[in-house]
Coordinates of N, CA, C and O in Angstrom, one line a residue:
X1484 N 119.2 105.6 130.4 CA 117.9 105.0 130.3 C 117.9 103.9 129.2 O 117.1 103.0 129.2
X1485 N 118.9 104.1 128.3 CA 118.7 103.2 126.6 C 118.7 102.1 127.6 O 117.7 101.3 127.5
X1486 N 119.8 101.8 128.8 CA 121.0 100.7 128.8 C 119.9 100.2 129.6 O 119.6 99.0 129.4
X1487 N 119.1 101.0 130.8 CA 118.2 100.3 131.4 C 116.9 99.4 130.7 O 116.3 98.5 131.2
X1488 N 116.8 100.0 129.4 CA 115.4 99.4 128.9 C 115.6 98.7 127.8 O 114.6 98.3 127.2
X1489 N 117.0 98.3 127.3 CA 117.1 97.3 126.1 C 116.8 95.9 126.6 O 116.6 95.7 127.8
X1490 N 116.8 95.1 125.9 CA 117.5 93.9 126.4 C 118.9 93.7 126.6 O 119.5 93.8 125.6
X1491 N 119.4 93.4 127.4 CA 121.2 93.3 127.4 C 121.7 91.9 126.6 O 120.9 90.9 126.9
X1492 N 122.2 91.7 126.1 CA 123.1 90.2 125.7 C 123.8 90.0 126.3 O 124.3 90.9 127.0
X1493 N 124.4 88.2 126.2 CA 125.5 88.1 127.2 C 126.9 88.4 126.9 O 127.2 87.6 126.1
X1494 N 127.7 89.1 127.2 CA 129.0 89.2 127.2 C 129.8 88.0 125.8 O 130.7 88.2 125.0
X1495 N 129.1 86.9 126.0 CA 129.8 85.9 124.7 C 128.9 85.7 123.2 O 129.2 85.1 122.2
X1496 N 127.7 86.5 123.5 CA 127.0 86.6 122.1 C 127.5 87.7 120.9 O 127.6 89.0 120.8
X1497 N 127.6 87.1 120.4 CA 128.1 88.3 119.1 C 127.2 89.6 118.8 O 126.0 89.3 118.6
X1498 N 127.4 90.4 118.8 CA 126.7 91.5 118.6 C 125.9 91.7 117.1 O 126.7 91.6 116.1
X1499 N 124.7 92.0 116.9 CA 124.4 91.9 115.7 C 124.2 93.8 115.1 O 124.0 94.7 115.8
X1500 N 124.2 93.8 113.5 CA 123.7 95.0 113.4 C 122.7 95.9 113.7 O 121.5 95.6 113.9
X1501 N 123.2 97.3 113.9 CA 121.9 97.7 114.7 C 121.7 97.2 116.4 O 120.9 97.8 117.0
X1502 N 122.5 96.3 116.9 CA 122.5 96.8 118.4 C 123.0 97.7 119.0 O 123.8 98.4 118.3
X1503 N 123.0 98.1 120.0 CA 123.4 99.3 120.8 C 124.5 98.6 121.6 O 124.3 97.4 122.1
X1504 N 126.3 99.6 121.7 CA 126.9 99.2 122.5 C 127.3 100.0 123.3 O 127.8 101.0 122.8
X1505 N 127.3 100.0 124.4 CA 127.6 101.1 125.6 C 128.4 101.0 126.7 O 128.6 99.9 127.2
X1506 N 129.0 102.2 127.2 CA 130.5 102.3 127.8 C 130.2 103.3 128.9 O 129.4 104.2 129.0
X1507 N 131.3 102.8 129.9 CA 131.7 103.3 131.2 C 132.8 103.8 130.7 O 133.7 103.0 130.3
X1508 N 132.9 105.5 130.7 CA 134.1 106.3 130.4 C 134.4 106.8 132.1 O 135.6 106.9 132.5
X1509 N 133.2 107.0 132.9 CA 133.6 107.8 134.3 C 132.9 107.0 135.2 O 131.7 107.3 135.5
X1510 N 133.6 106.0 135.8 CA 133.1 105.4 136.9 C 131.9 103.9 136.8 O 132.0 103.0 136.0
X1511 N 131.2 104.0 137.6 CA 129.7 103.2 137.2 C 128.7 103.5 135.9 O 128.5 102.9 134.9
X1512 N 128.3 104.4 136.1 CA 127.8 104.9 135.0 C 127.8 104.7 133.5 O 128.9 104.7 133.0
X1513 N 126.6 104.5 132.6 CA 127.0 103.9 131.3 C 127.2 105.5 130.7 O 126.1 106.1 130.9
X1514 N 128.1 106.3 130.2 CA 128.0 107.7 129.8 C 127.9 107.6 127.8 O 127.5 108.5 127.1
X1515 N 128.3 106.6 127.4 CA 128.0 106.6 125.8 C 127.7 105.3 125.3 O 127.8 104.1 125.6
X1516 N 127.0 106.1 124.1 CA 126.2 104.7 123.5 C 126.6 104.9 121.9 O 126.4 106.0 121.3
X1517 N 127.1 103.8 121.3 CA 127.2 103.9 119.8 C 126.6 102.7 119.2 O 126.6 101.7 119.9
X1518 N 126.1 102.6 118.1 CA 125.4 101.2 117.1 C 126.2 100.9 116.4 O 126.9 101.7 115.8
X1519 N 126.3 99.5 116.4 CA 127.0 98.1 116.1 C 126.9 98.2 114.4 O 125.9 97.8 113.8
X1520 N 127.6 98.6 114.0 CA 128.0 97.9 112.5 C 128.2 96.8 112.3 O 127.2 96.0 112.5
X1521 N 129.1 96.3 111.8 CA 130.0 95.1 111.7 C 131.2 94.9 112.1 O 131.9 95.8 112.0
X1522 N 131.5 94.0 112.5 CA 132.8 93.5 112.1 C 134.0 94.1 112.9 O 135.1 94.2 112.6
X1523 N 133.1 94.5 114.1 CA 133.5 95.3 115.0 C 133.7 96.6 114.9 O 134.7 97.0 115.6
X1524 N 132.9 97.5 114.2 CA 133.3 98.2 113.9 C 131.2 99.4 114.5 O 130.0 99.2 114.1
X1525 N 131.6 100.0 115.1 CA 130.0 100.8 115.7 C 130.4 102.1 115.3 O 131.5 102.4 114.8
X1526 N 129.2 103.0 115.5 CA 129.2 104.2 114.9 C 128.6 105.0 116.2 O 127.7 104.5 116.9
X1527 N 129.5 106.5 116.4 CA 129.1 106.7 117.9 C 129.5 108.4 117.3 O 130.3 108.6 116.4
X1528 N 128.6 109.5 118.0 CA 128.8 110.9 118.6 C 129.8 111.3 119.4 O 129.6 111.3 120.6
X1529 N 131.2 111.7 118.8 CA 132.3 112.3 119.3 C 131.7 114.3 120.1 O 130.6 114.8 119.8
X1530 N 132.2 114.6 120.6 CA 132.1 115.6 121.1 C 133.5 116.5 120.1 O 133.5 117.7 119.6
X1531 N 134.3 115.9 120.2 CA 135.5 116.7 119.3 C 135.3 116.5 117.8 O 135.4 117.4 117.1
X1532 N 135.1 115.7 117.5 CA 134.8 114.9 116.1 C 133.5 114.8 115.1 O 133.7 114.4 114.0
X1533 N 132.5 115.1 115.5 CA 131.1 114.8 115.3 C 131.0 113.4 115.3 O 131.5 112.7 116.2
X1534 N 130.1 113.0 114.2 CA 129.6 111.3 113.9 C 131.2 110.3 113.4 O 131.9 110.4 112.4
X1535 N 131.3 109.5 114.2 CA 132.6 108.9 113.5 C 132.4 107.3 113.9 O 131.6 107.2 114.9
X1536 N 132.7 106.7 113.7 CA 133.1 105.0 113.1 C 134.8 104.8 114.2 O 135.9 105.3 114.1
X1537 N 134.2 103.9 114.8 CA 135.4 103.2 115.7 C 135.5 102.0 115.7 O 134.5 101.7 115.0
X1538 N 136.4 100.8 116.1 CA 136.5 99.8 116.4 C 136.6 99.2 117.8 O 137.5 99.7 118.5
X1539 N 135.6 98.2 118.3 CA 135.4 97.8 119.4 C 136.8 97.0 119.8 O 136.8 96.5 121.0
X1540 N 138.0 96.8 119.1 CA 139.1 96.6 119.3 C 140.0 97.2 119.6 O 141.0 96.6 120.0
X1541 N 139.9 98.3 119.6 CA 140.6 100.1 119.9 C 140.7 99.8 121.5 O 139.8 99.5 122.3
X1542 N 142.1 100.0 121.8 CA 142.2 99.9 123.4 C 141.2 100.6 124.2 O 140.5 100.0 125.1
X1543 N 141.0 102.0 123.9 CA 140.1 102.6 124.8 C 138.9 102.5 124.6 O 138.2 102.9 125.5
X1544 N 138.2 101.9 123.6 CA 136.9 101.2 124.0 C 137.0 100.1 124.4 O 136.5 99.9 125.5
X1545 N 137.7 99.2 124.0 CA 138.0 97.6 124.8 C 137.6 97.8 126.4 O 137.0 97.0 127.1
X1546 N 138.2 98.7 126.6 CA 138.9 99.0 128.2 C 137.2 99.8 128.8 O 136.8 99.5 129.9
X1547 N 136.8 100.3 128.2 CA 135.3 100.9 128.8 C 133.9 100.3 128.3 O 132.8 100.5 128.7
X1548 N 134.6 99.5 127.3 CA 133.0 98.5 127.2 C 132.2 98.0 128.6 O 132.7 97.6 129.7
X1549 N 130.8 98.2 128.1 CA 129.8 97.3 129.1 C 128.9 96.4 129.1 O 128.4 95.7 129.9
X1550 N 128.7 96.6 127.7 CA 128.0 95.9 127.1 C 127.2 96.2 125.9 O 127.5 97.2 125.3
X1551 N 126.3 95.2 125.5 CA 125.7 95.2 124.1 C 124.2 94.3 124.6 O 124.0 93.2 125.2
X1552 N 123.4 95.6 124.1 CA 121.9 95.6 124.2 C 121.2 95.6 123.1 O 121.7 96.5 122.3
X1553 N 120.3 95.1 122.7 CA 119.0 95.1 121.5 C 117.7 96.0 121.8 O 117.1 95.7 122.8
X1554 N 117.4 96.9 121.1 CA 116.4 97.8 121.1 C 115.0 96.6 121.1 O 114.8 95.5 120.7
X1555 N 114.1 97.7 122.2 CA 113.1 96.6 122.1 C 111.6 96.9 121.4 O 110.8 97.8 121.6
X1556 N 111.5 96.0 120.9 CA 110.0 96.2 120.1 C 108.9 97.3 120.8 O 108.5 97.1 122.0
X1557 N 108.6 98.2 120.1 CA 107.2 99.3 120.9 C 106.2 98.7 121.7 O 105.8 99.2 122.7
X1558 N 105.8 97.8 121.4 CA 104.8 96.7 122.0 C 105.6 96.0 123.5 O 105.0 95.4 124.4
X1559 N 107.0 96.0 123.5 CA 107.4 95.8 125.0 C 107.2 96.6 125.6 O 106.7 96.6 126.7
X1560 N 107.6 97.6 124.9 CA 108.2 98.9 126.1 C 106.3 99.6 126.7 O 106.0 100.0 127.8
X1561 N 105.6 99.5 125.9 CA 104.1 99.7 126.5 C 104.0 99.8 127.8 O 103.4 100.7 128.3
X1562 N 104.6 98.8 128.7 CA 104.4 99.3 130.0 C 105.4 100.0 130.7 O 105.4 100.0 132.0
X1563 N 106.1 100.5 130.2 CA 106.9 101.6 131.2 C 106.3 102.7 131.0 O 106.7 103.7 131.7

């Protein structure tokens, strides 16, 4: 649902702090979502690990990225 209701960016815009970036681990499906630090570097909910800090450079996110979305102001989301 995050992935359906952010705004998405395009694939060549830089990701800023505090966006949401989210991955296809199994198929179509977006299955995880972590926030954009910097410098390529997001912060995401391990299931083996707890809270941990990855790099959007790390083969296996490279390889399951989908994209990078901006949370949207309360006043958009009003009509859903």
């Amino acid at each position: 649902d995050q992935f359906k209701h952010c705004k998405r960016k395009k694939k060549t815009d830089e990701p800023e702090e505090g966006d949401l970036v989210f991955f296809r681990q199994r198929g179509k499906r977006i299955t995880h979502v972590g926030v954009y630090l910097a410098n390529n570097y997001f912060v995401h909910s391990s299931t083996s690990q707890g809270v941990v800090i990855s790099s959007l450079k790390e083969d296996y996110w490279r390889k399951h990225f989908a994209g990078v979305g901006k949370v949207q102001s309360e006043n958009s989301l009003s009509g859903l």
